[in-house]
PDB file of C-alpha atoms in Angstrom:
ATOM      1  CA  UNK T   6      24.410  29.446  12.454  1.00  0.00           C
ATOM      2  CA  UNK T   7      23.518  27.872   9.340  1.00  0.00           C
ATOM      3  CA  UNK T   8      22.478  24.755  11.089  1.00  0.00           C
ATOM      4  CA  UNK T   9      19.891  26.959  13.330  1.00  0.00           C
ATOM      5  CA  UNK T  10      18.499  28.932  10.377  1.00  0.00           C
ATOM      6  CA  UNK T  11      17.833  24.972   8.346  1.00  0.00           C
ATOM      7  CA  UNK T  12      16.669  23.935  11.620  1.00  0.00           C
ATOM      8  CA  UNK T  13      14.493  27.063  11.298  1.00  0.00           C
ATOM      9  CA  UNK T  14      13.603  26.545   7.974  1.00  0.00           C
ATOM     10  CA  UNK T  15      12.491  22.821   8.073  1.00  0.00           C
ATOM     11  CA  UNK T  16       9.942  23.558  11.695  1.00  0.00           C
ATOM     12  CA  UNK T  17       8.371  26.335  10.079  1.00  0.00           C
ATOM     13  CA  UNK T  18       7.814  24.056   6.820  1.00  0.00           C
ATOM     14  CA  UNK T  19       6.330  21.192   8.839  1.00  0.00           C
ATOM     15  CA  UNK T  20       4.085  24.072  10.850  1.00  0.00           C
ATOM     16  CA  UNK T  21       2.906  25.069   6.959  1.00  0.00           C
ATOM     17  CA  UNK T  22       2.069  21.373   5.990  1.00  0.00           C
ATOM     18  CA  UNK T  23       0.355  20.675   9.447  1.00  0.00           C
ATOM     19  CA  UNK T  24      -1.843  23.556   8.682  1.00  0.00           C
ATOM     20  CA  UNK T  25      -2.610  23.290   4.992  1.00  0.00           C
ATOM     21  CA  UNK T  26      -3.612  19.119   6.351  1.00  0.00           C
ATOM     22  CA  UNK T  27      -5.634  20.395   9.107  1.00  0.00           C
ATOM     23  CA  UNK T  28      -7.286  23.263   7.327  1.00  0.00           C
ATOM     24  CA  UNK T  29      -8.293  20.402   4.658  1.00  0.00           C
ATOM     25  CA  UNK T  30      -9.957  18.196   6.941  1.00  0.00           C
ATOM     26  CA  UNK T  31     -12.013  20.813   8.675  1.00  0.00           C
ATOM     27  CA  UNK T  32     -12.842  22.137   5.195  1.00  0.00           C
ATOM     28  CA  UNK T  33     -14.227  18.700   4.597  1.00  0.00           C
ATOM     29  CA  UNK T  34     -15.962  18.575   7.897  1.00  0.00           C
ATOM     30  CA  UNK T  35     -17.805  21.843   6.824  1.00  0.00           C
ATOM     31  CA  UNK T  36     -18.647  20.561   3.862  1.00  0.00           C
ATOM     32  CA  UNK T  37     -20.055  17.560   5.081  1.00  0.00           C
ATOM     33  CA  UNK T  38     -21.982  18.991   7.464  1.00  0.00           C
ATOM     34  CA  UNK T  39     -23.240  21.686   5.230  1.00  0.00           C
ATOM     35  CA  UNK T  40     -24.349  19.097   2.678  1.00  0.00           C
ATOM     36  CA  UNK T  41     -25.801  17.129   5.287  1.00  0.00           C
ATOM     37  CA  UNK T  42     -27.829  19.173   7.566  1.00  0.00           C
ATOM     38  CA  UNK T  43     -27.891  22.843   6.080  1.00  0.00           C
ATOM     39  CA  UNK T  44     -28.918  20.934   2.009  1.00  0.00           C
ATOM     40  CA  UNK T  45     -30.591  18.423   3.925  1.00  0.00           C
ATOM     41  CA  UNK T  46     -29.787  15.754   1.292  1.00  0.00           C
ATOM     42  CA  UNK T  47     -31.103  12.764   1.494  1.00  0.00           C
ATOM     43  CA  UNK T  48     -29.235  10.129   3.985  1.00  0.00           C
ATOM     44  CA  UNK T  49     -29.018   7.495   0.987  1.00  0.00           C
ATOM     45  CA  UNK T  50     -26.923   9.766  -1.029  1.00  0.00           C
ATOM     46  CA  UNK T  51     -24.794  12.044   2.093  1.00  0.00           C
ATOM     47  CA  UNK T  52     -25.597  10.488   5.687  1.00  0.00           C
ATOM     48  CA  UNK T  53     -24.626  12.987   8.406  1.00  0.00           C
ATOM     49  CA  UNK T  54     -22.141  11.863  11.536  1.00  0.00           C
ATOM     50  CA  UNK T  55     -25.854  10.803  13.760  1.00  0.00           C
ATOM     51  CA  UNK T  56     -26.318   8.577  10.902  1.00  0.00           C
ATOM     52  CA  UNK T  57     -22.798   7.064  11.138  1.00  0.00           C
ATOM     53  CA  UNK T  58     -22.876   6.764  14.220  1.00  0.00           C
ATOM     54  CA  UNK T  59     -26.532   4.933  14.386  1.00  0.00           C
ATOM     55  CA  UNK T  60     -24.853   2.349  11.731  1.00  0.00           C
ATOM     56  CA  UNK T  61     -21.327   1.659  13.999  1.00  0.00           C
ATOM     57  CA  UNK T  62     -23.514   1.118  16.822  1.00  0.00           C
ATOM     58  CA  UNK T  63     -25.989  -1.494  15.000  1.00  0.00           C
ATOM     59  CA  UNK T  64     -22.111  -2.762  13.527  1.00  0.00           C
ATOM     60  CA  UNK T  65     -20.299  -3.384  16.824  1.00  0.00           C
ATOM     61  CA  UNK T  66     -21.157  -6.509  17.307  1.00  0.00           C
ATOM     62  CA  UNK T  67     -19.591  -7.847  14.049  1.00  0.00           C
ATOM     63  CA  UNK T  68     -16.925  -5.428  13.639  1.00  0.00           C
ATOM     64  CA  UNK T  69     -14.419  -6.825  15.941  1.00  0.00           C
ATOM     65  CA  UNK T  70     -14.312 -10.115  13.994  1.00  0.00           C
ATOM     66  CA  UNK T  71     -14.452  -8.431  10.960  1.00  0.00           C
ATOM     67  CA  UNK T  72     -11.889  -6.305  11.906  1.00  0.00           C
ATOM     68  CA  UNK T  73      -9.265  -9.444  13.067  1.00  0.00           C
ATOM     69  CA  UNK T  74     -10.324 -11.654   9.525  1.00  0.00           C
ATOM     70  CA  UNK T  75      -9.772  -8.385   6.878  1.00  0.00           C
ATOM     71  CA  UNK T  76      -6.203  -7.776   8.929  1.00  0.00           C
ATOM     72  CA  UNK T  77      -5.164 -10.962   8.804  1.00  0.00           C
ATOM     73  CA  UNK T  78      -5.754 -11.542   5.235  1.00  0.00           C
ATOM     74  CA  UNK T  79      -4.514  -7.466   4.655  1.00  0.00           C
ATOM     75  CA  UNK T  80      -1.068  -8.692   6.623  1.00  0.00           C
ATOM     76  CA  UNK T  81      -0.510 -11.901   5.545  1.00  0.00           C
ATOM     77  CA  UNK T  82      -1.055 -11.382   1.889  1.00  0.00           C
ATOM     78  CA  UNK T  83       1.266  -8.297   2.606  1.00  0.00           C
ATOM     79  CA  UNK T  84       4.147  -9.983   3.926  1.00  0.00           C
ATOM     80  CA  UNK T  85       4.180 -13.081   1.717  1.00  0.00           C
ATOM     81  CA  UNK T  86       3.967 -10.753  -1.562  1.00  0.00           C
ATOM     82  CA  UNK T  87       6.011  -8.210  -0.370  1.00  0.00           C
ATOM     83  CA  UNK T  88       8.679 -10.692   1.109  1.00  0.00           C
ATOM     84  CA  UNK T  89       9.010 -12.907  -2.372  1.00  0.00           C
ATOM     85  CA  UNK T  90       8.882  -9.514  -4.777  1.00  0.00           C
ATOM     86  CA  UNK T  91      11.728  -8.195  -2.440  1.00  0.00           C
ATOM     87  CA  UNK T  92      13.535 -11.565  -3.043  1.00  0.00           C
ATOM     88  CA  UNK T  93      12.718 -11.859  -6.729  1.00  0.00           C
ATOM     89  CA  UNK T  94      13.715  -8.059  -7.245  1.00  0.00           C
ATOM     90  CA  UNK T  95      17.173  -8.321  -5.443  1.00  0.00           C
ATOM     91  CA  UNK T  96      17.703 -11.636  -7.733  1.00  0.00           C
ATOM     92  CA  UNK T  97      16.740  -9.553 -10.905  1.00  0.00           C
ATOM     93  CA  UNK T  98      19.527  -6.307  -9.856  1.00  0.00           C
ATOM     94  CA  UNK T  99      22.292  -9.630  -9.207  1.00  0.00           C
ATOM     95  CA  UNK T 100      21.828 -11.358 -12.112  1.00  0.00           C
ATOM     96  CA  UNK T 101      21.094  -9.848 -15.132  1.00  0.00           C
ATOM     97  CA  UNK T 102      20.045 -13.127 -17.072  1.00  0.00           C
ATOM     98  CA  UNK T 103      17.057 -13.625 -14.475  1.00  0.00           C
ATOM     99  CA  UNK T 104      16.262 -10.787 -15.095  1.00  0.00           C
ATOM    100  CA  UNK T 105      16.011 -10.887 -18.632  1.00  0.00           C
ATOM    101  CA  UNK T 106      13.992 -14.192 -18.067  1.00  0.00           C
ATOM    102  CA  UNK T 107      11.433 -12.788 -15.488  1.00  0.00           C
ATOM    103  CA  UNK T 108      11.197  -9.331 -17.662  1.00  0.00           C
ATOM    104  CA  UNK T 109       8.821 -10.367 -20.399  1.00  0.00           C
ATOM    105  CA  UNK T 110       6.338 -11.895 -17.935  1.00  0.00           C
ATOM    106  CA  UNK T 111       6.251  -8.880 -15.764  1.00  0.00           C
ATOM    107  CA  UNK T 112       5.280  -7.137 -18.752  1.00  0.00           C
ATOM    108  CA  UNK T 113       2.314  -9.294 -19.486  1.00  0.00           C
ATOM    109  CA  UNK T 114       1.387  -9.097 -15.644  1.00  0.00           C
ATOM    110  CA  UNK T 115       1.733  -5.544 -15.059  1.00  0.00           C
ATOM    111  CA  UNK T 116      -1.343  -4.609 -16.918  1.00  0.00           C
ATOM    112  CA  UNK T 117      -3.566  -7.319 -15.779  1.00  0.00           C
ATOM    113  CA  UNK T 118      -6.984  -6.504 -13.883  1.00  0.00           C
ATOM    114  CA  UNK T 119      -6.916  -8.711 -10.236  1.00  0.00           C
ATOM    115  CA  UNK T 120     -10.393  -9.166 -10.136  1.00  0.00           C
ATOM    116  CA  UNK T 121      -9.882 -11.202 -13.883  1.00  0.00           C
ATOM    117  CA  UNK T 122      -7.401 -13.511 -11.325  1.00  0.00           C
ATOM    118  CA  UNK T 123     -10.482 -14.212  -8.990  1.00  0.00           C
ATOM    119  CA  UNK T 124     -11.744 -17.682 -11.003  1.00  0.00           C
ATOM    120  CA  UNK T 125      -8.539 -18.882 -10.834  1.00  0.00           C
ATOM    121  CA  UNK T 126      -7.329 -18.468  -7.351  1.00  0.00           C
ATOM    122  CA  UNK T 127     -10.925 -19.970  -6.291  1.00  0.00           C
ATOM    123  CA  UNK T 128      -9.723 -22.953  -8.640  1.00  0.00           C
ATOM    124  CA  UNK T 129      -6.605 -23.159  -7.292  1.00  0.00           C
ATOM    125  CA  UNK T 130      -6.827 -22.375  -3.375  1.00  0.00           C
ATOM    126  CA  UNK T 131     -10.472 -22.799  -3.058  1.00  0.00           C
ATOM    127  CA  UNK T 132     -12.805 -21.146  -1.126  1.00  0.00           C
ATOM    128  CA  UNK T 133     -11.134 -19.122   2.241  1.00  0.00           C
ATOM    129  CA  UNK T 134      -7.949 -17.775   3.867  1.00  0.00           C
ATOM    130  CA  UNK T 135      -5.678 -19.572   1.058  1.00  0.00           C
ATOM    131  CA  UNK T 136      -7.257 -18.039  -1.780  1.00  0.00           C
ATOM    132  CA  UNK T 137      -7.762 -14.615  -0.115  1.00  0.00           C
ATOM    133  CA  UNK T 138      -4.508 -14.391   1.581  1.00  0.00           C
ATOM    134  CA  UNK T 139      -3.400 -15.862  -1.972  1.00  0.00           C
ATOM    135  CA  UNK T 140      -4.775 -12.918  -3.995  1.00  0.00           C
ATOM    136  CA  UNK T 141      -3.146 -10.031  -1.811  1.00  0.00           C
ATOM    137  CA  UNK T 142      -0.050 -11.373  -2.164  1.00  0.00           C
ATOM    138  CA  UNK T 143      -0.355 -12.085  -5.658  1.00  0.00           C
ATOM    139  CA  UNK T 144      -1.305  -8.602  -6.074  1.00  0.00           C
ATOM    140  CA  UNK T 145       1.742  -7.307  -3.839  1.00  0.00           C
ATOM    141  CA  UNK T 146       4.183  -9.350  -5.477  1.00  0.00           C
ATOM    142  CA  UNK T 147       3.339  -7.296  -8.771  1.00  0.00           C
ATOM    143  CA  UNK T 148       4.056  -3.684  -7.467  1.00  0.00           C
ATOM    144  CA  UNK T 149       7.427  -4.541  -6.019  1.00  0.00           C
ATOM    145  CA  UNK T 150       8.778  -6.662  -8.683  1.00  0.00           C
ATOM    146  CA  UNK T 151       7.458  -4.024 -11.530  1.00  0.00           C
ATOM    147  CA  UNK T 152       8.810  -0.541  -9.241  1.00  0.00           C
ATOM    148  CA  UNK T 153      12.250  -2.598  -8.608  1.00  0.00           C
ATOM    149  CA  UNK T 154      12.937  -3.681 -12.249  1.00  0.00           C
ATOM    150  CA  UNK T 155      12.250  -0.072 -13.383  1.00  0.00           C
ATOM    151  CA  UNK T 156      14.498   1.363 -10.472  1.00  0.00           C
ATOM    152  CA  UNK T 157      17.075  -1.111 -11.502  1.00  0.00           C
ATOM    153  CA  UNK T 158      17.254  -0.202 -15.427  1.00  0.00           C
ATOM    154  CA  UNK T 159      16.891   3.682 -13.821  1.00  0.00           C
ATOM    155  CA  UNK T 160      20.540   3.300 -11.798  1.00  0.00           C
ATOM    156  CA  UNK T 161      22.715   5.949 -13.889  1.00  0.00           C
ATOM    157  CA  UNK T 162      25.688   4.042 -15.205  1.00  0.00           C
ATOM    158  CA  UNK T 163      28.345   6.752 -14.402  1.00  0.00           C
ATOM    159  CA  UNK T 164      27.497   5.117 -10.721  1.00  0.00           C
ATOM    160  CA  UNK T 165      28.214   1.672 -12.114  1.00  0.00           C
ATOM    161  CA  UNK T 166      31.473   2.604 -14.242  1.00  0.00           C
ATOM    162  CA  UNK T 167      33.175   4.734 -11.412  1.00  0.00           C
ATOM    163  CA  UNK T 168      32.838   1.456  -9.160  1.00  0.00           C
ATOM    164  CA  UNK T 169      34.524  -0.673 -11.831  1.00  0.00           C
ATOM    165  CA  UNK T 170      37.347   1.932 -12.840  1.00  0.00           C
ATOM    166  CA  UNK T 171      38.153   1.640  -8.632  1.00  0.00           C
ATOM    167  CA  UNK T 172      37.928  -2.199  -8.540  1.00  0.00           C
ATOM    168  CA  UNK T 173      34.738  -3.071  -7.476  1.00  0.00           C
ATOM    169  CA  UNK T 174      33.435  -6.613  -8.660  1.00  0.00           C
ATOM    170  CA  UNK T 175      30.118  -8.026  -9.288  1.00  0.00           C
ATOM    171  CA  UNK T 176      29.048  -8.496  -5.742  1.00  0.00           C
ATOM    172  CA  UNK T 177      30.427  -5.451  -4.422  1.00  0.00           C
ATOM    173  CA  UNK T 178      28.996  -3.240  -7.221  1.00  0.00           C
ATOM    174  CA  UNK T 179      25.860  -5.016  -6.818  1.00  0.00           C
ATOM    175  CA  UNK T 180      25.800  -4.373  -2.804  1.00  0.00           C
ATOM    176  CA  UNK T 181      27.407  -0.695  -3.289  1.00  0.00           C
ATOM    177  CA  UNK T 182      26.058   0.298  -5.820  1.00  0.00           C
ATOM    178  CA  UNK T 183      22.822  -1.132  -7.213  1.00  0.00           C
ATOM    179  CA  UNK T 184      21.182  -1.880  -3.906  1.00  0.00           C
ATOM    180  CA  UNK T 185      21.966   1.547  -2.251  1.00  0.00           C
ATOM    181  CA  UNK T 186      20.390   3.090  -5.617  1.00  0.00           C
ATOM    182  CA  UNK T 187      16.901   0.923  -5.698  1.00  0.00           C
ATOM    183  CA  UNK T 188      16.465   1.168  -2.038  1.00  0.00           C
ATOM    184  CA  UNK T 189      14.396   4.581  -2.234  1.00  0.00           C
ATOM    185  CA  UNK T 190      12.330   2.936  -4.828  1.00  0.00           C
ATOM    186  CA  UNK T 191      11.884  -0.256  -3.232  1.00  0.00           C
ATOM    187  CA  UNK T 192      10.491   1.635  -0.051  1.00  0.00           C
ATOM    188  CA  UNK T 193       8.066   3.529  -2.567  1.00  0.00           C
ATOM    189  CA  UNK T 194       6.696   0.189  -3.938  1.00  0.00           C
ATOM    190  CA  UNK T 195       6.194  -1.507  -0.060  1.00  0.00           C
ATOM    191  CA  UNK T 196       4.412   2.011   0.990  1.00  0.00           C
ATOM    192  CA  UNK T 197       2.154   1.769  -2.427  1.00  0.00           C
ATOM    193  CA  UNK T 198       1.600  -2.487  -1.721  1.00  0.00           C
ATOM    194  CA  UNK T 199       0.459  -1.343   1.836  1.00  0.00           C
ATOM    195  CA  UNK T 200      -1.995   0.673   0.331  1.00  0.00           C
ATOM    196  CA  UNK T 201      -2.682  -1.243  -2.237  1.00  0.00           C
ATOM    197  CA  UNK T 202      -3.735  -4.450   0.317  1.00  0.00           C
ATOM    198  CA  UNK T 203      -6.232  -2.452   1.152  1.00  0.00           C
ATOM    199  CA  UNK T 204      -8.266  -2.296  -2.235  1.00  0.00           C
ATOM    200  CA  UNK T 205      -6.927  -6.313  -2.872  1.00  0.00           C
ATOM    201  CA  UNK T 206      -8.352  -7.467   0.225  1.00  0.00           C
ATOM    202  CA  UNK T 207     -11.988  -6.143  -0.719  1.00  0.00           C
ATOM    203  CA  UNK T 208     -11.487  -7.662  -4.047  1.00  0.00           C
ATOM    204  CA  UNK T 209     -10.451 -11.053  -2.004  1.00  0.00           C
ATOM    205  CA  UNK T 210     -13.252 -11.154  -0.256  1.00  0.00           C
ATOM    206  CA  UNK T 211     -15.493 -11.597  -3.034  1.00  0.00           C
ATOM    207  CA  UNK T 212     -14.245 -15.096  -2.556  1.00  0.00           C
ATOM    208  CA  UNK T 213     -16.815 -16.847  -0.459  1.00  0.00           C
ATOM    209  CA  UNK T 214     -15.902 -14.708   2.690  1.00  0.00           C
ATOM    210  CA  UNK T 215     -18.846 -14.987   5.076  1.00  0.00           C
ATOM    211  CA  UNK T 216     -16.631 -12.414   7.616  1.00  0.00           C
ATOM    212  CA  UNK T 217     -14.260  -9.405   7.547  1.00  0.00           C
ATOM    213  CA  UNK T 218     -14.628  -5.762   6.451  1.00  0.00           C
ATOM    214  CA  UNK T 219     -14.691  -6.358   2.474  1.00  0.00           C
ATOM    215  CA  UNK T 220     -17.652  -8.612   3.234  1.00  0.00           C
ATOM    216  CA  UNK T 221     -19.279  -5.722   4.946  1.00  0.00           C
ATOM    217  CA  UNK T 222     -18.924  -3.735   2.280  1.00  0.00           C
ATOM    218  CA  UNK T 223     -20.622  -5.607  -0.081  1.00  0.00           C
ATOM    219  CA  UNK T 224     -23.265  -6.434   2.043  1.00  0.00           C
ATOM    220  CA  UNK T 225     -24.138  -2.601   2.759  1.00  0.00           C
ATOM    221  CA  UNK T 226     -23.857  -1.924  -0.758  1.00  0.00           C
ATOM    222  CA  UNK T 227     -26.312  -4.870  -1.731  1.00  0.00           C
ATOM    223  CA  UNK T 228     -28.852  -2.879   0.744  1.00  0.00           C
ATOM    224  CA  UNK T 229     -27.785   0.542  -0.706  1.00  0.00           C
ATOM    225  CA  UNK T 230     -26.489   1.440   3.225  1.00  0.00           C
ATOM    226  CA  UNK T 231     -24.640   4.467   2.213  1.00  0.00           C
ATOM    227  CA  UNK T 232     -23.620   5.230   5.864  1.00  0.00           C
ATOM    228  CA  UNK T 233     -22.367   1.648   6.323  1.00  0.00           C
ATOM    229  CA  UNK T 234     -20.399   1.796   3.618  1.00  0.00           C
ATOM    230  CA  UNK T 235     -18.624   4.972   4.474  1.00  0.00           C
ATOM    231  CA  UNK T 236     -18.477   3.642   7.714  1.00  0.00           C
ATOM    232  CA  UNK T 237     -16.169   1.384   6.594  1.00  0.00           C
ATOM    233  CA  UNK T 238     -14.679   3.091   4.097  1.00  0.00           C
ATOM    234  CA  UNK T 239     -13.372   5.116   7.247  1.00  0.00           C
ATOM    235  CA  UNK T 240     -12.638   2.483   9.151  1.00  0.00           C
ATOM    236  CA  UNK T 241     -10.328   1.217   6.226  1.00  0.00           C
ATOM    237  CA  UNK T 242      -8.332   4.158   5.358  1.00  0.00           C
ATOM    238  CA  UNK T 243      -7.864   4.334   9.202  1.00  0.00           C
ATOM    239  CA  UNK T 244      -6.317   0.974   8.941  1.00  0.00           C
ATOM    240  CA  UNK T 245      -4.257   1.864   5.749  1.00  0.00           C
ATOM    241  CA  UNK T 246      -2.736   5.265   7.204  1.00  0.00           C
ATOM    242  CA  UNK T 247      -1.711   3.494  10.172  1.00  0.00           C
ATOM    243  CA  UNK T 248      -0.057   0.448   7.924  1.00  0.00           C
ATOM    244  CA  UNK T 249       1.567   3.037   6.119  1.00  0.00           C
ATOM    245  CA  UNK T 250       2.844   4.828   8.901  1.00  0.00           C
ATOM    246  CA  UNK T 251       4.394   1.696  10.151  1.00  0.00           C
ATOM    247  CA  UNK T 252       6.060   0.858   6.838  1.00  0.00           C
ATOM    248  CA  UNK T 253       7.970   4.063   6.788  1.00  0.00           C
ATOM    249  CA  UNK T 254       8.589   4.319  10.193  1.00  0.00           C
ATOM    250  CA  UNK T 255      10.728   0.663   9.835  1.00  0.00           C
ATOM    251  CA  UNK T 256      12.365   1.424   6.451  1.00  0.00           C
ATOM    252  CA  UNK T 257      13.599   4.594   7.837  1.00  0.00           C
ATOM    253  CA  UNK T 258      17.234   3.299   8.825  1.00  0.00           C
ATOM    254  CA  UNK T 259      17.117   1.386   5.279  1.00  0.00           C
ATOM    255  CA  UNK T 260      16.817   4.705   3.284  1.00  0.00           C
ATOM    256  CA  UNK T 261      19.491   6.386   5.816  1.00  0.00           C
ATOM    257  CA  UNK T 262      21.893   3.834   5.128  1.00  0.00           C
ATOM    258  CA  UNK T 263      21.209   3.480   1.712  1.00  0.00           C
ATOM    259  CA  UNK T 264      21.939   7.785   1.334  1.00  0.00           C
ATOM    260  CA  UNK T 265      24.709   7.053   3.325  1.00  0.00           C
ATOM    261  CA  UNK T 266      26.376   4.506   1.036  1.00  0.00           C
ATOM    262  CA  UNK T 267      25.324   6.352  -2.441  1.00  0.00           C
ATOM    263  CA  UNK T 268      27.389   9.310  -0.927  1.00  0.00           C
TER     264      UNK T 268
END
């Protein structure tokens, strides 16, 4: 009984979020439209969906290469940053020297604007893939080894203490106890890199890219296309929901198991 009435409970909450997200969108629709064809503002300032559509058609031609370049470098920078800050971050909850070591220049990091980073990855990598790629990763890296050390000084010692009173030693509190705690926040900081590639990649491809969506975007802007740039702008946060979805579709099991171990 109780079962049926959660069951209950949690389908008529998902019917109230569907609606609240649908009744948003077609509230933007309206608005867009309104603006659009009922203000009749001008195109430079709110293009209507003809106008979008005039703009993807003139676009085809270079979208599916731009589309395969951006997603590579989107990807790749993804996985390579998010793969070392998940390595660096499990380090830092082992050992709590490293971390001590790494602390002080995550702090100086943290704050720092990417696009100040831009000289110096063209210095280093020069001009393509490497420094692109180089830049989203570098910019991935950040956001999971910041959200991880904060999760780890965030794990309540009472968790900590109880495992030592029963026995537990360092590897086994760190795999029982510290791991199973940060997991929740380590999924937070992949979902908010994923999105985050996104923004990085445009700021990559201020690095001599002659291809890909970033370079798109610039280029529309340099002509004031406003309905190229949305365009893309679309055709990005497309991309990003999709990445996202992805990322918490496959971390799933980890935040299952990790409940099931913290209980």
């Amino acid at each position: 009984m109780s079962s049926n009435r959660t069951r209950r409970s949690a389908g008529r909450d998902y019917t109230r979020r569907l609606l609240l997200q649908s009744g948003t969108v077609v509230f933007l629709l309206a608005l867009w439209l309104w603006l659009s064809y009922g203000l009749q503002i001008d195109p430079i300032y709110v293009p209507g969906p003809d106008d979008l559509w005039t703009r993807f058609r003139q676009m085809s031609g270079q979208l599916p290469s731009a589309l395969f370049y951006s997603l590579t470098i989107i990807i790749g920078g993804y996985v390579i940053g998010s793969g070392v800050g998940i390595l660096v971050a499990l380090i830092m909850a082992y050992s709590v020297m490293v971390r001590e070591s790494i602390e002080p220049v995550i702090n100086v990091l943290r704050p720092l604007p990417i696009f100040a980073l831009i000289p110096l990855f063209l210095l280093w990598f020069g001009v393509g893939y490497g420094s692109q790629i180089g830049l989203v990763a570098f910019g991935c890296f950040v956001i999971l080894v910041v959200s991880t050390s904060e999760a780890i000084k965030n794990v309540p010692r009472i968790y900590s203490n109880a495992a030592r009173t029963l026995g537990a030693g360092r590897w086994q509190l760190f795999r029982t106890v510290v791991v199973p705690a940060i997991i929740p926040n380590l999924v937070g900081a992949m979902r908010v890199a994923a999105a985050q590639s996104f923004g990085l990649d445009v700021a990559a491809e201020f690095i001599g890219a002659q291809d890909g969506l970033g370079y798109l975007l610039i280029n529309n802007s340099s002509y004031l296309n406003t309905d190229g740039i949305i365009l893309i702008v679309i055709i990005y946060t497309i991309l990003a929901v999709l990445l996202d979805r992805i990322v918490a579709a496959s971390t799933s099991r980890l935040i299952k198991w990790a409940d099931r171990t913290e209980h």
